[in-house]
Amino acid sequence: MLPRLLLVLSILINISYSISFYLTNRETKCLSDYLAEGELLIGEFSIDPIRREGIDDGVITTVSDPTEETVYDKNVDNGKFAFTSPENGEYVFCFKNEDDLEKTVKFNTHSGVKAKDYSDIVKKENLKPLEAKLKRLEDLARETLERYHEVRSMEDDIYNDNRGTTSNAFWFGILLTIILVGMAFWQMFHLKSFFQKKKMF
């Protein structure tokens, strides 16, 4: 039972985000990922067919942070990038095909615990392979819990905003109703006095 559990856990730990898609001629596609402040992100990509020197313009790969500042910008067929996120937010990865040919992009990212290299920790703490996997699993559980608390906090903020908006809309509706009823009474009295002056009523 324990070996099966460890096998399943090791498979789960090694899961990464990998995607493959087509870029038609002159097309741009963008993907995004939310990163917490100080989180490590490692990405790699490959583009097929490769660029022919002097004939093709290739595919431009850019990565931008939440402030839309470019972190990575290269025109290569295969590449890797790594950076630590300076702030919380959505990081955008764009692939722009400058050629008239259709291209296939394979894109792979690892972030947080999945991007962390545990070989130094194993050497420094003299851990056995099983202990290293458990350490990684513990870090993954801690990261998941932190993400849960972040999402929960964001959910509370959204709930409070919605509640405030609902309250404002309710009181605006009440005020608008009072104004409309007041205008209706004013029109009634105005028309009544108008007809009385003209002796039509």
CSV table of C-alpha atoms in Angstrom, one decimal:
chain,number,residue,atom,x,y,z
A,1,MET,CA,0.0,0.0,0.0
A,2,LEU,CA,2.8,2.5,1.0
A,3,PRO,CA,4.8,1.9,-2.3
A,4,ARG,CA,1.6,2.6,-4.4
A,5,LEU,CA,0.9,5.8,-2.4
A,6,LEU,CA,4.5,7.0,-2.9
A,7,LEU,CA,4.3,6.2,-6.6
A,8,VAL,CA,1.1,8.2,-7.0
A,9,LEU,CA,2.6,11.1,-4.9
A,10,SER,CA,5.8,11.2,-7.0
A,11,ILE,CA,3.7,11.3,-10.2
A,12,LEU,CA,1.7,14.2,-8.8
A,13,ILE,CA,4.7,16.1,-7.8
A,14,ASN,CA,6.3,15.8,-11.2
A,15,ILE,CA,3.3,17.1,-13.0
A,16,SER,CA,3.9,20.4,-14.9
A,17,TYR,CA,1.9,22.6,-17.1
A,18,SER,CA,2.6,21.7,-20.7
A,19,ILE,CA,0.7,22.8,-23.8
A,20,SER,CA,1.1,22.5,-27.5
A,21,PHE,CA,-0.7,24.7,-30.1
A,22,TYR,CA,-0.6,25.9,-33.7
A,23,LEU,CA,0.2,29.5,-34.8
A,24,THR,CA,-1.1,30.4,-38.3
A,25,ASN,CA,0.7,32.9,-40.4
A,26,ARG,CA,1.1,36.3,-38.7
A,27,GLU,CA,-0.9,35.1,-35.6
A,28,THR,CA,-0.3,36.0,-32.0
A,29,LYS,CA,-1.4,33.8,-29.1
A,30,CYS,CA,-1.0,34.6,-25.4
A,31,LEU,CA,-1.3,32.5,-22.2
A,32,SER,CA,-1.1,33.6,-18.6
A,33,ASP,CA,-0.3,32.3,-15.2
A,34,TYR,CA,-0.9,33.9,-11.8
A,35,LEU,CA,2.3,34.0,-9.6
A,36,ALA,CA,2.7,35.1,-6.0
A,37,GLU,CA,5.4,37.5,-5.1
A,38,GLY,CA,8.9,35.9,-4.9
A,39,GLU,CA,7.8,32.8,-6.7
A,40,LEU,CA,10.2,31.1,-9.1
A,41,LEU,CA,9.0,30.5,-12.7
A,42,ILE,CA,10.9,28.3,-15.2
A,43,GLY,CA,9.6,28.1,-18.7
A,44,GLU,CA,10.8,26.4,-21.9
A,45,PHE,CA,9.5,26.3,-25.4
A,46,SER,CA,10.2,24.9,-28.8
A,47,ILE,CA,8.9,26.0,-32.2
A,48,ASP,CA,8.6,23.7,-35.2
A,49,PRO,CA,9.5,24.0,-38.1
A,50,ILE,CA,12.6,25.9,-37.2
A,51,ARG,CA,13.4,29.3,-38.7
A,52,ARG,CA,15.3,29.3,-42.0
A,53,GLU,CA,18.1,32.0,-41.8
A,54,GLY,CA,17.5,34.8,-44.2
A,55,ILE,CA,14.1,33.5,-45.3
A,56,ASP,CA,11.9,33.3,-42.2
A,57,ASP,CA,11.3,35.9,-39.6
A,58,GLY,CA,10.5,33.3,-36.9
A,59,VAL,CA,8.4,33.5,-33.8
A,60,ILE,CA,8.8,36.2,-31.2
A,61,THR,CA,8.4,35.0,-27.6
A,62,THR,CA,7.7,37.6,-24.9
A,63,VAL,CA,6.9,37.4,-21.2
A,64,SER,CA,5.5,40.3,-19.4
A,65,ASP,CA,4.8,41.0,-15.7
A,66,PRO,CA,1.6,42.4,-14.1
A,67,THR,CA,2.8,46.0,-14.8
A,68,GLU,CA,3.2,45.0,-18.5
A,69,GLU,CA,6.9,45.3,-18.4
A,70,THR,CA,8.7,42.8,-20.6
A,71,VAL,CA,10.7,40.3,-18.7
A,72,TYR,CA,11.8,38.1,-21.7
A,73,ASP,CA,11.7,39.0,-25.4
A,74,LYS,CA,13.5,36.8,-27.9
A,75,ASN,CA,13.2,35.4,-31.5
A,76,VAL,CA,14.5,31.9,-31.2
A,77,ASP,CA,13.3,28.4,-32.1
A,78,ASN,CA,14.1,26.8,-28.7
A,79,GLY,CA,14.5,28.7,-25.5
A,80,LYS,CA,14.3,28.7,-21.7
A,81,PHE,CA,13.7,31.5,-19.2
A,82,ALA,CA,13.6,31.7,-15.5
A,83,PHE,CA,12.8,34.5,-13.1
A,84,THR,CA,11.5,35.3,-9.7
A,85,SER,CA,8.3,37.2,-9.7
A,86,PRO,CA,8.7,40.7,-8.2
A,87,GLU,CA,5.0,41.0,-7.3
A,88,ASN,CA,1.7,39.1,-7.2
A,89,GLY,CA,-0.2,39.1,-10.4
A,90,GLU,CA,-0.8,37.7,-13.8
A,91,TYR,CA,2.2,37.0,-16.0
A,92,VAL,CA,1.5,36.8,-19.8
A,93,PHE,CA,3.4,34.6,-22.3
A,94,CYS,CA,2.9,35.6,-25.9
A,95,PHE,CA,4.0,33.9,-29.1
A,96,LYS,CA,3.9,36.0,-32.3
A,97,ASN,CA,4.4,34.2,-35.7
A,98,GLU,CA,6.2,36.6,-38.0
A,99,ASP,CA,6.2,34.0,-40.9
A,100,ASP,CA,3.8,33.0,-43.6
A,101,LEU,CA,4.1,29.4,-42.5
A,102,GLU,CA,2.1,27.7,-39.8
A,103,LYS,CA,4.2,26.9,-36.7
A,104,THR,CA,3.7,24.5,-33.8
A,105,VAL,CA,4.6,25.7,-30.4
A,106,LYS,CA,5.4,23.4,-27.4
A,107,PHE,CA,5.3,25.4,-24.2
A,108,ASN,CA,6.1,24.1,-20.7
A,109,THR,CA,6.2,26.0,-17.3
A,110,HIS,CA,7.1,25.1,-13.8
A,111,SER,CA,6.5,27.4,-10.9
A,112,GLY,CA,6.8,27.4,-7.1
A,113,VAL,CA,7.8,24.1,-5.6
A,114,LYS,CA,7.7,22.4,-9.0
A,115,ALA,CA,10.5,24.7,-10.2
A,116,LYS,CA,12.7,24.3,-7.1
A,117,ASP,CA,15.8,22.2,-7.4
A,118,TYR,CA,16.0,19.8,-4.5
A,119,SER,CA,19.5,18.3,-5.3
A,120,ASP,CA,21.2,21.0,-3.2
A,121,ILE,CA,18.9,20.3,-0.3
A,122,VAL,CA,19.5,16.6,-0.5
A,123,LYS,CA,23.3,17.1,-0.4
A,124,LYS,CA,23.1,19.7,2.4
A,125,GLU,CA,20.8,17.8,4.7
A,126,ASN,CA,22.0,14.3,3.7
A,127,LEU,CA,18.5,13.2,2.7
A,128,LYS,CA,17.6,9.8,1.2
A,129,PRO,CA,15.5,9.8,-2.0
A,130,LEU,CA,12.3,9.0,-0.1
A,131,GLU,CA,13.0,11.8,2.4
A,132,ALA,CA,13.7,14.2,-0.4
A,133,LYS,CA,10.3,13.3,-2.1
A,134,LEU,CA,8.6,13.8,1.3
A,135,LYS,CA,10.3,17.1,1.8
A,136,ARG,CA,9.1,18.2,-1.7
A,137,LEU,CA,5.6,16.9,-0.9
A,138,GLU,CA,5.6,18.9,2.4
A,139,ASP,CA,6.6,22.1,0.5
A,140,LEU,CA,3.9,21.4,-2.1
A,141,ALA,CA,1.3,21.1,0.6
A,142,ARG,CA,2.5,24.3,2.3
A,143,GLU,CA,2.4,26.1,-1.1
A,144,THR,CA,-1.1,24.7,-1.8
A,145,LEU,CA,-2.3,26.0,1.7
A,146,GLU,CA,-0.8,29.4,1.0
A,147,ARG,CA,-2.6,29.6,-2.4
A,148,TYR,CA,-5.8,28.5,-0.7
A,149,HIS,CA,-5.5,31.4,1.8
A,150,GLU,CA,-4.8,33.8,-1.0
A,151,VAL,CA,-7.8,32.7,-3.0
A,152,ARG,CA,-9.9,32.8,0.2
A,153,SER,CA,-8.8,36.4,0.9
A,154,MET,CA,-9.5,37.4,-2.7
A,155,GLU,CA,-13.0,35.8,-2.5
A,156,ASP,CA,-13.7,37.7,0.7
A,157,ASP,CA,-12.7,41.0,-1.0
A,158,ILE,CA,-14.9,40.2,-3.9
A,159,TYR,CA,-17.8,39.3,-1.6
A,160,ASN,CA,-17.4,42.6,0.3
A,161,ASP,CA,-17.2,44.6,-2.9
A,162,ASN,CA,-20.4,42.9,-4.2
A,163,ARG,CA,-22.1,43.5,-0.9
A,164,GLY,CA,-21.2,47.2,-0.9
A,165,THR,CA,-22.4,47.5,-4.5
A,166,THR,CA,-25.7,45.8,-3.7
A,167,SER,CA,-26.2,48.1,-0.8
A,168,ASN,CA,-25.4,51.2,-2.9
A,169,ALA,CA,-27.7,50.0,-5.7
A,170,PHE,CA,-30.5,49.4,-3.1
A,171,TRP,CA,-30.3,52.9,-1.6
A,172,PHE,CA,-29.9,54.4,-5.1
A,173,GLY,CA,-33.1,52.6,-6.1
A,174,ILE,CA,-34.9,53.9,-3.0
A,175,LEU,CA,-33.7,57.5,-3.7
A,176,LEU,CA,-34.8,57.3,-7.3
A,177,THR,CA,-38.2,56.0,-6.3
A,178,ILE,CA,-38.7,58.8,-3.9
A,179,ILE,CA,-37.6,61.4,-6.5
A,180,LEU,CA,-40.0,59.9,-9.1
A,181,VAL,CA,-42.9,59.8,-6.7
A,182,GLY,CA,-42.2,63.4,-5.7
A,183,MET,CA,-42.1,64.5,-9.3
A,184,ALA,CA,-45.4,62.7,-10.0
A,185,PHE,CA,-47.1,64.5,-7.1
A,186,TRP,CA,-45.5,67.8,-8.2
A,187,GLN,CA,-46.9,67.3,-11.7
A,188,MET,CA,-50.3,66.4,-10.4
A,189,PHE,CA,-50.5,69.5,-8.2
A,190,HIS,CA,-49.1,71.7,-11.0
A,191,LEU,CA,-51.6,70.4,-13.5
A,192,LYS,CA,-54.4,70.7,-11.0
A,193,SER,CA,-53.5,74.3,-10.3
A,194,PHE,CA,-53.1,75.0,-14.0
A,195,PHE,CA,-56.6,73.7,-14.8
A,196,GLN,CA,-58.1,75.5,-11.8
A,197,LYS,CA,-56.6,78.8,-13.1
A,198,LYS,CA,-58.1,78.1,-16.6
A,199,LYS,CA,-61.3,77.1,-14.9
A,200,MET,CA,-61.3,73.7,-16.7
A,201,PHE,CA,-61.5,71.6,-13.5
